[in-house]
mmCIF file of C-alpha atoms in Angstrom:
data_model
loop_
_atom_site.group_PDB
_atom_site.id
_atom_site.type_symbol
_atom_site.label_atom_id
_atom_site.label_comp_id
_atom_site.label_asym_id
_atom_site.label_seq_id
_atom_site.Cartn_x
_atom_site.Cartn_y
_atom_site.Cartn_z
ATOM 1 C CA MET A 1 1.084 28.341 15.011
ATOM 2 C CA ARG A 2 1.335 28.783 11.236
ATOM 3 C CA LEU A 3 0.598 25.582 9.319
ATOM 4 C CA LEU A 4 0.791 24.693 5.634
ATOM 5 C CA VAL A 5 -1.261 21.688 4.528
ATOM 6 C CA LEU A 6 -0.439 20.098 1.196
ATOM 7 C CA GLY A 7 -3.830 18.753 0.194
ATOM 8 C CA GLY A 8 -6.579 19.868 2.534
ATOM 9 C CA GLY A 9 -9.597 19.401 0.272
ATOM 10 C CA TRP A 10 -10.730 15.937 1.355
ATOM 11 C CA PHE A 11 -10.540 13.265 4.031
ATOM 12 C CA LEU A 12 -7.233 13.327 5.917
ATOM 13 C CA GLY A 13 -5.983 16.633 4.506
ATOM 14 C CA ARG A 14 -9.231 18.395 5.237
ATOM 15 C CA THR A 15 -9.400 16.837 8.698
ATOM 16 C CA VAL A 16 -5.866 18.045 9.465
ATOM 17 C CA ALA A 17 -6.724 21.560 8.308
ATOM 18 C CA GLN A 18 -9.963 21.632 10.301
ATOM 19 C CA ALA A 19 -8.302 20.315 13.456
ATOM 20 C CA ALA A 20 -5.667 23.046 13.171
ATOM 21 C CA MET A 21 -8.367 25.678 12.650
ATOM 22 C CA ASP A 22 -10.104 24.413 15.781
ATOM 23 C CA LEU A 23 -6.873 25.152 17.656
ATOM 24 C CA ASP A 24 -6.894 28.697 16.273
ATOM 25 C CA TRP A 25 -3.837 28.032 14.150
ATOM 26 C CA SER A 26 -3.243 30.043 10.983
ATOM 27 C CA VAL A 27 -3.782 27.521 8.173
ATOM 28 C CA THR A 28 -2.800 27.692 4.521
ATOM 29 C CA VAL A 29 -4.075 24.950 2.217
ATOM 30 C CA PHE A 30 -2.304 24.234 -1.071
ATOM 31 C CA ASN A 31 -3.929 22.001 -3.683
ATOM 32 C CA ARG A 32 -5.011 21.879 -7.303
ATOM 33 C CA GLY A 33 -8.614 22.797 -6.561
ATOM 34 C CA ARG A 34 -9.939 19.876 -8.569
ATOM 35 C CA SER A 35 -11.973 18.327 -5.765
ATOM 36 C CA SER A 36 -15.575 19.292 -5.203
ATOM 37 C CA ALA A 37 -14.988 19.170 -1.454
ATOM 38 C CA ALA A 38 -14.421 22.476 0.280
ATOM 39 C CA VAL A 39 -11.438 23.370 2.418
ATOM 40 C CA PRO A 40 -12.251 24.479 5.976
ATOM 41 C CA GLU A 41 -13.764 27.914 6.207
ATOM 42 C CA GLY A 42 -11.290 30.510 7.420
ATOM 43 C CA SER A 43 -8.202 28.860 5.966
ATOM 44 C CA ARG A 44 -6.143 30.526 3.270
ATOM 45 C CA THR A 45 -6.430 28.587 0.027
ATOM 46 C CA VAL A 46 -3.673 28.608 -2.565
ATOM 47 C CA GLN A 47 -4.256 26.711 -5.796
ATOM 48 C CA GLY A 48 -1.410 25.207 -7.733
ATOM 49 C CA ASP A 49 0.297 22.024 -8.836
ATOM 50 C CA ARG A 50 3.133 20.856 -6.618
ATOM 51 C CA THR A 51 4.841 19.250 -9.607
ATOM 52 C CA VAL A 52 5.189 22.678 -11.260
ATOM 53 C CA ALA A 53 8.274 24.616 -10.164
ATOM 54 C CA ALA A 54 6.645 28.014 -10.701
ATOM 55 C CA ASP A 55 3.702 27.075 -8.481
ATOM 56 C CA LEU A 56 6.049 25.908 -5.725
ATOM 57 C CA LYS A 57 8.042 29.131 -5.942
ATOM 58 C CA ARG A 58 4.852 31.171 -5.709
ATOM 59 C CA LEU A 59 3.732 29.131 -2.683
ATOM 60 C CA ALA A 60 7.067 29.499 -0.905
ATOM 61 C CA GLY A 61 6.797 33.264 -1.354
ATOM 62 C CA LEU A 62 3.687 33.245 0.847
ATOM 63 C CA GLY A 63 5.545 31.778 3.853
ATOM 64 C CA PRO A 64 6.908 31.357 6.391
ATOM 65 C CA TRP A 65 5.189 28.543 8.259
ATOM 66 C CA ASP A 66 6.107 26.723 11.430
ATOM 67 C CA ALA A 67 5.346 23.378 9.832
ATOM 68 C CA VAL A 68 3.993 21.678 6.731
ATOM 69 C CA VAL A 69 1.818 18.554 6.822
ATOM 70 C CA ASP A 70 1.950 16.661 3.538
ATOM 71 C CA THR A 71 -1.184 14.576 2.929
ATOM 72 C CA SER A 72 -1.380 14.777 -0.851
ATOM 73 C CA ALA A 73 1.535 12.670 -2.079
ATOM 74 C CA SER A 74 -0.263 9.317 -2.251
ATOM 75 C CA GLU A 75 0.435 8.911 -5.968
ATOM 76 C CA MET A 76 3.406 11.261 -6.296
ATOM 77 C CA ALA A 77 6.907 10.212 -7.287
ATOM 78 C CA PRO A 78 9.741 10.700 -4.785
ATOM 79 C CA CYS A 79 11.462 13.187 -7.096
ATOM 80 C CA ASP A 80 8.384 15.430 -6.951
ATOM 81 C CA VAL A 81 8.244 15.248 -3.153
ATOM 82 C CA LEU A 82 11.950 16.062 -3.069
ATOM 83 C CA ALA A 83 11.536 19.115 -5.303
ATOM 84 C CA GLY A 84 8.595 20.374 -3.280
ATOM 85 C CA ALA A 85 10.289 19.828 0.066
ATOM 86 C CA ARG A 86 13.420 21.622 -1.121
ATOM 87 C CA ALA A 87 11.339 24.575 -2.285
ATOM 88 C CA LEU A 88 9.583 24.808 1.084
ATOM 89 C CA GLU A 89 12.507 24.047 3.391
ATOM 90 C CA PRO A 90 13.683 27.690 3.693
ATOM 91 C CA VAL A 91 10.220 28.857 4.787
ATOM 92 C CA CYS A 92 8.977 25.889 6.892
ATOM 93 C CA GLY A 93 10.245 24.809 10.279
ATOM 94 C CA ARG A 94 9.205 21.153 10.146
ATOM 95 C CA TYR A 95 7.909 18.602 7.646
ATOM 96 C CA VAL A 96 5.300 15.996 8.595
ATOM 97 C CA TYR A 97 4.962 13.452 5.822
ATOM 98 C CA VAL A 98 2.051 10.992 5.807
ATOM 99 C CA SER A 99 3.344 7.716 4.398
ATOM 100 C CA THR A 100 1.946 4.186 4.808
ATOM 101 C CA VAL A 101 2.802 0.782 6.254
ATOM 102 C CA ASN A 102 3.120 -0.349 2.623
ATOM 103 C CA ALA A 103 6.593 1.200 2.726
ATOM 104 C CA TYR A 104 7.825 -1.771 4.801
ATOM 105 C CA ARG A 105 9.390 -4.688 2.947
ATOM 106 C CA GLY A 106 7.626 -7.176 5.215
ATOM 107 C CA TRP A 107 4.041 -5.882 4.964
ATOM 108 C CA PRO A 108 1.598 -7.653 4.990
ATOM 109 C CA ASP A 109 3.392 -10.928 5.701
ATOM 110 C CA GLU A 110 5.380 -10.120 8.839
ATOM 111 C CA PRO A 111 4.839 -8.347 12.174
ATOM 112 C CA LEU A 112 6.254 -4.830 11.982
ATOM 113 C CA THR A 113 7.848 -2.160 14.136
ATOM 114 C CA GLU A 114 9.355 1.158 13.095
ATOM 115 C CA ASP A 115 12.722 -0.611 12.994
ATOM 116 C CA SER A 116 11.546 -3.039 10.301
ATOM 117 C CA GLU A 117 13.255 -2.775 6.934
ATOM 118 C CA LEU A 118 11.815 -0.389 4.365
ATOM 119 C CA LEU A 119 11.527 -1.128 0.684
ATOM 120 C CA ASP A 120 14.104 0.346 -1.628
ATOM 121 C CA GLY A 121 13.230 3.628 -3.283
ATOM 122 C CA PRO A 122 15.715 6.464 -3.831
ATOM 123 C CA ALA A 123 14.741 9.989 -2.830
ATOM 124 C CA ASP A 124 15.175 11.231 -6.387
ATOM 125 C CA SER A 125 13.489 8.327 -8.191
ATOM 126 C CA GLY A 126 10.797 8.951 -10.761
ATOM 127 C CA PRO A 127 7.322 7.476 -11.210
ATOM 128 C CA ASP A 128 8.604 4.429 -13.094
ATOM 129 C CA TYR A 129 10.982 3.239 -10.400
ATOM 130 C CA GLY A 130 10.055 -0.317 -9.374
ATOM 131 C CA ARG A 131 7.103 -0.463 -11.729
ATOM 132 C CA GLY A 132 6.210 -3.906 -13.038
ATOM 133 C CA PRO A 133 3.564 -4.945 -15.556
ATOM 134 C CA GLY A 134 0.797 -4.304 -13.029
ATOM 135 C CA GLY A 135 1.684 -0.644 -12.459
ATOM 136 C CA TRP A 136 0.176 0.664 -9.232
ATOM 137 C CA GLU A 137 -1.331 -2.777 -8.659
ATOM 138 C CA ASP A 138 2.093 -4.402 -8.288
ATOM 139 C CA ARG A 139 2.462 -5.446 -4.684
ATOM 140 C CA ASP A 140 5.657 -3.552 -3.885
ATOM 141 C CA TYR A 141 5.551 -0.713 -6.420
ATOM 142 C CA TYR A 142 3.385 1.578 -4.313
ATOM 143 C CA GLY A 143 5.467 0.810 -1.216
ATOM 144 C CA ARG A 144 8.733 1.546 -3.032
ATOM 145 C CA GLN A 145 7.386 4.887 -4.175
ATOM 146 C CA LYS A 146 6.231 5.816 -0.661
ATOM 147 C CA ALA A 147 9.529 4.716 0.898
ATOM 148 C CA GLY A 148 11.292 6.921 -1.617
ATOM 149 C CA CYS A 149 9.006 9.823 -0.709
ATOM 150 C CA GLU A 150 9.917 9.372 2.953
ATOM 151 C CA ARG A 151 13.590 9.577 2.054
ATOM 152 C CA ALA A 152 12.917 12.650 -0.075
ATOM 153 C CA ALA A 153 11.279 14.527 2.800
ATOM 154 C CA ALA A 154 14.157 13.693 5.147
ATOM 155 C CA ALA A 155 16.761 14.570 2.512
ATOM 156 C CA ALA A 156 15.340 18.077 2.169
ATOM 157 C CA PHE A 157 14.568 18.874 5.824
ATOM 158 C CA GLY A 158 16.966 16.592 7.676
ATOM 159 C CA GLU A 159 15.879 13.803 9.982
ATOM 160 C CA ALA A 160 15.617 16.044 13.044
ATOM 161 C CA ARG A 161 13.017 18.238 11.312
ATOM 162 C CA THR A 162 11.055 15.453 9.637
ATOM 163 C CA SER A 163 8.294 13.304 11.084
ATOM 164 C CA ILE A 164 7.076 10.289 9.119
ATOM 165 C CA LEU A 165 3.613 8.916 9.848
ATOM 166 C CA ARG A 166 2.828 5.406 8.608
ATOM 167 C CA PRO A 167 -0.891 4.667 8.881
ATOM 168 C CA GLY A 168 -2.457 1.402 7.884
ATOM 169 C CA VAL A 169 -6.173 1.648 7.097
ATOM 170 C CA ILE A 170 -7.736 5.045 7.838
ATOM 171 C CA LEU A 171 -11.498 5.131 8.431
ATOM 172 C CA GLY A 172 -13.987 7.757 9.546
ATOM 173 C CA PRO A 173 -16.303 10.494 8.279
ATOM 174 C CA GLY A 174 -15.313 11.598 4.794
ATOM 175 C CA GLU A 175 -13.757 8.266 3.780
ATOM 176 C CA TYR A 176 -13.374 8.094 0.004
ATOM 177 C CA VAL A 177 -12.087 4.510 -0.371
ATOM 178 C CA GLY A 178 -15.417 2.998 0.647
ATOM 179 C CA ARG A 179 -14.420 0.244 3.062
ATOM 180 C CA LEU A 180 -16.449 1.157 6.141
ATOM 181 C CA PRO A 181 -19.268 2.791 4.133
ATOM 182 C CA TRP A 182 -19.747 -0.480 2.272
ATOM 183 C CA TRP A 183 -20.060 -2.490 5.482
ATOM 184 C CA LEU A 184 -22.507 0.045 6.885
ATOM 185 C CA THR A 185 -24.715 0.117 3.803
ATOM 186 C CA ARG A 186 -24.624 -3.681 3.644
ATOM 187 C CA ALA A 187 -25.673 -3.927 7.289
ATOM 188 C CA ALA A 188 -28.495 -1.486 6.555
ATOM 189 C CA ARG A 189 -29.928 -3.945 3.990
ATOM 190 C CA GLY A 190 -30.601 -6.374 6.821
ATOM 191 C CA GLY A 191 -30.928 -10.155 6.669
ATOM 192 C CA ARG A 192 -28.023 -12.554 6.920
ATOM 193 C CA MET A 193 -24.710 -10.781 6.357
ATOM 194 C CA LEU A 194 -21.579 -12.675 5.423
ATOM 195 C CA ALA A 195 -18.805 -12.017 7.938
ATOM 196 C CA PRO A 196 -15.242 -12.995 7.025
ATOM 197 C CA GLY A 197 -12.772 -15.185 8.861
ATOM 198 C CA ALA A 198 -12.472 -15.612 12.608
ATOM 199 C CA PRO A 199 -14.700 -13.266 14.662
ATOM 200 C CA GLU A 200 -11.953 -12.675 17.226
ATOM 201 C CA LYS A 201 -9.319 -11.731 14.628
ATOM 202 C CA SER A 202 -7.571 -8.528 15.662
ATOM 203 C CA ILE A 203 -7.725 -5.556 13.281
ATOM 204 C CA GLN A 204 -6.027 -2.147 13.527
ATOM 205 C CA PRO A 205 -7.809 0.542 11.495
ATOM 206 C CA ILE A 206 -7.421 4.092 12.795
ATOM 207 C CA ASP A 207 -9.806 7.035 12.808
ATOM 208 C CA VAL A 208 -8.910 9.873 10.445
ATOM 209 C CA ARG A 209 -9.315 12.376 13.277
ATOM 210 C CA ASP A 210 -6.751 10.547 15.394
ATOM 211 C CA VAL A 211 -4.209 10.604 12.560
ATOM 212 C CA ALA A 212 -4.883 14.317 12.077
ATOM 213 C CA GLU A 213 -4.410 15.112 15.744
ATOM 214 C CA PHE A 214 -1.147 13.180 15.855
ATOM 215 C CA ALA A 215 0.080 14.982 12.741
ATOM 216 C CA LEU A 216 -0.499 18.291 14.511
ATOM 217 C CA THR A 217 1.315 16.983 17.581
ATOM 218 C CA GLN A 218 4.291 16.153 15.404
ATOM 219 C CA ALA A 219 4.101 19.551 13.742
ATOM 220 C CA GLY A 220 4.817 21.148 17.104
ATOM 221 C CA VAL A 221 7.629 18.993 18.456
ATOM 222 C CA ALA A 222 11.344 19.692 18.199
ATOM 223 C CA ARG A 223 12.434 16.227 17.074
ATOM 224 C CA GLY A 224 11.956 13.938 14.125
ATOM 225 C CA GLY A 225 11.004 10.302 13.937
ATOM 226 C CA ALA A 226 8.928 7.645 12.219
ATOM 227 C CA TYR A 227 5.690 6.346 13.730
ATOM 228 C CA ASN A 228 3.243 3.574 12.934
ATOM 229 C CA CYS A 229 -0.207 5.154 13.132
ATOM 230 C CA VAL A 230 -2.487 2.201 13.798
ATOM 231 C CA ALA A 231 -4.772 1.175 16.634
ATOM 232 C CA PRO A 232 -3.189 -0.829 19.457
ATOM 233 C CA GLN A 233 -2.806 -4.531 18.718
ATOM 234 C CA SER A 234 -5.483 -6.913 20.034
ATOM 235 C CA ARG A 235 -7.860 -4.109 21.071
ATOM 236 C CA GLU A 236 -10.269 -4.199 18.125
ATOM 237 C CA THR A 237 -11.688 -7.217 16.317
ATOM 238 C CA MET A 238 -13.548 -7.891 13.099
ATOM 239 C CA GLN A 239 -16.529 -9.025 15.159
ATOM 240 C CA GLY A 240 -16.466 -5.798 17.140
ATOM 241 C CA MET A 241 -16.439 -3.684 13.986
ATOM 242 C CA LEU A 242 -19.234 -5.562 12.253
ATOM 243 C CA THR A 243 -21.346 -5.678 15.405
ATOM 244 C CA ALA A 244 -20.892 -1.921 15.707
ATOM 245 C CA CYS A 245 -22.068 -1.560 12.093
ATOM 246 C CA VAL A 246 -25.238 -3.538 12.826
ATOM 247 C CA ARG A 247 -25.933 -1.499 15.953
ATOM 248 C CA ALA A 248 -25.309 1.796 14.186
ATOM 249 C CA VAL A 249 -27.772 1.150 11.362
ATOM 250 C CA GLY A 250 -30.445 -0.262 13.684
ATOM 251 C CA GLN A 251 -31.451 -3.148 11.415
ATOM 252 C CA ASP A 252 -32.224 -6.780 12.188
ATOM 253 C CA THR A 253 -29.039 -7.993 10.570
ATOM 254 C CA ARG A 254 -27.473 -11.322 11.537
ATOM 255 C CA LEU A 255 -23.765 -11.956 11.112
ATOM 256 C CA VAL A 256 -22.909 -15.318 9.553
ATOM 257 C CA TRP A 257 -19.218 -16.128 9.857
ATOM 258 C CA ALA A 258 -17.395 -17.926 7.069
ATOM 259 C CA PRO A 259 -13.945 -19.446 7.613
ATOM 260 C CA ASP A 260 -11.048 -18.219 5.527
ATOM 261 C CA LYS A 261 -10.785 -21.443 3.544
ATOM 262 C CA LEU A 262 -14.383 -21.298 2.362
ATOM 263 C CA LEU A 263 -13.973 -17.707 1.237
ATOM 264 C CA LEU A 264 -10.775 -18.571 -0.604
ATOM 265 C CA ASP A 265 -12.480 -21.570 -2.231
ATOM 266 C CA HIS A 266 -15.131 -19.165 -3.551
ATOM 267 C CA ASP A 267 -12.438 -16.827 -4.918
ATOM 268 C CA VAL A 268 -13.407 -13.929 -2.680
ATOM 269 C CA GLN A 269 -10.999 -11.100 -3.387
ATOM 270 C CA GLN A 270 -9.126 -10.270 -0.206
ATOM 271 C CA TRP A 271 -9.155 -6.669 1.056
ATOM 272 C CA THR A 272 -11.862 -5.515 -1.359
ATOM 273 C CA GLU A 273 -14.848 -7.858 -1.810
ATOM 274 C CA LEU A 274 -15.141 -8.165 1.964
ATOM 275 C CA PRO A 275 -13.297 -5.007 3.026
ATOM 276 C CA LEU A 276 -10.514 -5.361 5.622
ATOM 277 C CA TRP A 277 -10.504 -9.164 5.362
ATOM 278 C CA ARG A 278 -7.040 -10.494 4.586
ATOM 279 C CA THR A 279 -5.327 -13.741 5.535
ATOM 280 C CA HIS A 280 -1.692 -12.533 5.479
ATOM 281 C CA ALA A 281 0.000 -13.110 8.832
ATOM 282 C CA GLY A 282 1.300 -9.598 9.406
ATOM 283 C CA VAL A 283 -1.475 -7.412 8.071
ATOM 284 C CA TRP A 284 -2.825 -6.558 11.530
ATOM 285 C CA ARG A 285 0.339 -7.122 13.583
ATOM 286 C CA ILE A 286 1.847 -3.651 13.522
ATOM 287 C CA ASP A 287 3.381 -2.237 16.677
ATOM 288 C CA SER A 288 2.361 1.346 17.480
ATOM 289 C CA THR A 289 3.705 1.714 21.000
ATOM 290 C CA ARG A 290 6.294 4.267 19.860
ATOM 291 C CA ALA A 291 3.552 6.466 18.415
ATOM 292 C CA GLN A 292 1.432 6.067 21.520
ATOM 293 C CA ALA A 293 4.368 7.169 23.675
ATOM 294 C CA ALA A 294 4.719 10.215 21.415
ATOM 295 C CA GLY A 295 1.081 11.228 21.864
ATOM 296 C CA LEU A 296 -1.021 9.103 19.498
ATOM 297 C CA THR A 297 -4.430 8.287 20.947
ATOM 298 C CA CYS A 298 -6.955 6.050 19.193
ATOM 299 C CA ARG A 299 -10.666 6.316 19.871
ATOM 300 C CA PRO A 300 -12.707 3.080 19.998
ATOM 301 C CA LEU A 301 -13.535 1.688 16.573
ATOM 302 C CA ALA A 302 -17.223 1.600 17.523
ATOM 303 C CA GLU A 303 -17.132 5.403 17.789
ATOM 304 C CA THR A 304 -15.630 5.662 14.310
ATOM 305 C CA VAL A 305 -18.352 3.356 12.977
ATOM 306 C CA ALA A 306 -21.180 5.342 14.586
ATOM 307 C CA ASP A 307 -19.810 8.692 13.432
ATOM 308 C CA THR A 308 -19.306 7.445 9.877
ATOM 309 C CA TRP A 309 -22.893 6.213 9.733
ATOM 310 C CA ALA A 310 -24.113 9.543 11.083
ATOM 311 C CA TRP A 311 -22.118 11.318 8.363
ATOM 312 C CA LEU A 312 -23.596 9.093 5.642
ATOM 313 C CA ARG A 313 -27.125 9.324 7.052
ATOM 314 C CA ASP A 314 -26.923 13.121 7.133
ATOM 315 C CA GLY A 315 -26.066 13.289 3.458
ATOM 316 C CA GLY A 316 -22.296 13.106 3.652
ATOM 317 C CA MET A 317 -20.761 12.401 0.284
ATOM 318 C CA PRO A 318 -17.156 11.321 -0.249
ATOM 319 C CA VAL A 319 -14.961 12.766 -2.938
ATOM 320 C CA GLU A 320 -15.438 10.733 -6.104
ATOM 321 C CA HIS A 321 -12.666 8.188 -6.341
ATOM 322 C CA PRO A 322 -12.284 5.035 -8.464
ATOM 323 C CA ARG A 323 -11.380 2.915 -5.440
ATOM 324 C CA TRP A 324 -14.944 3.214 -4.103
ATOM 325 C CA ALA A 325 -16.209 0.876 -6.835
ATOM 326 C CA GLU A 326 -13.615 -1.779 -5.926
ATOM 327 C CA HIS A 327 -15.238 -2.612 -2.602
ATOM 328 C CA GLY A 328 -18.066 -4.965 -1.821
ATOM 329 C CA ILE A 329 -19.164 -8.461 -2.746
ATOM 330 C CA ALA A 330 -21.984 -8.969 -5.238
ATOM 331 C CA PRO A 331 -25.254 -10.008 -3.534
ATOM 332 C CA GLU A 332 -25.521 -13.195 -5.595
ATOM 333 C CA LYS A 333 -21.996 -14.250 -4.661
ATOM 334 C CA GLU A 334 -22.703 -13.522 -0.993
ATOM 335 C CA GLU A 335 -25.873 -15.634 -1.190
ATOM 336 C CA ALA A 336 -23.974 -18.519 -2.745
ATOM 337 C CA ILE A 337 -21.468 -18.548 0.093
ATOM 338 C CA LEU A 338 -24.213 -18.257 2.716
ATOM 339 C CA ALA A 339 -25.952 -21.219 1.087
ATOM 340 C CA ALA A 340 -22.738 -23.218 1.254
ATOM 341 C CA LEU A 341 -22.559 -22.494 4.978
ATOM 342 C CA GLY A 342 -26.055 -23.897 5.429
ATOM 343 C CA ARG A 343 -27.019 -21.524 8.201
#
């Protein structure tokens, strides 16, 4: 199997490339070479900018490939994805595009299936389409751009040759966002640890290795489709994840649960100050049965937690990314909320 990975230097892209190498596939990695992380040994590395027509033409001349897995379009305009997909279509059999659940109009307020409505976003739209005063921070801007990128991939390759993967939160070794690493390092400090919301609240993060394996599955099938890549509903809980963090670090850390209202009263920033905590009704109500029927398997979240801690403990360092600094509550703010709980 000949695979082209757009990205491949860090987290999901690198995990996809490594998983393909482990299967003895021939792997070509295309990226700008700006990351300090290394691509998997044994892969062919091609450096270039996918927004530059000459670089795309040079890349296409190195084909053919049986499939391309696109992991590097997180902040790329649909028009750029469209141009790249059109350049690669003659030399690639299939296109696997990694999107996000943000592309749905109803996320995070409503339960979702793959048949839920997507946000608007034309395949040829530029980086300013849907942008409001908050830029990338606008709630629907990012989703509109990703929905447009999905349409761009399908416009170039056709729906039968295009697979769309829509993950929610991706965790695991190599994570650059800093959600799970923050919880692990906080648990390692010991003492009373603020735990958000209801302990039994279902959550659906997915391991990066499981997304990578499913991407390779889709690279080898003869049909297209869109799939929600999240853990099964009601299998994992916030309590299970945080308990796994405490067990992994081996500290005498005690979870102290705070109800949503108290956290909101203290202006705790959802999703970031206490990572993965969010009160919206649909944030963790995403159906993934279609993906599971197509071959998606999700390892237990406790395994992801333990492996991430092992990676950090052994000196693992994520790619530098500004989102890392967004996560985590200040110790003094945590103490104030714990004091308000009185336990």
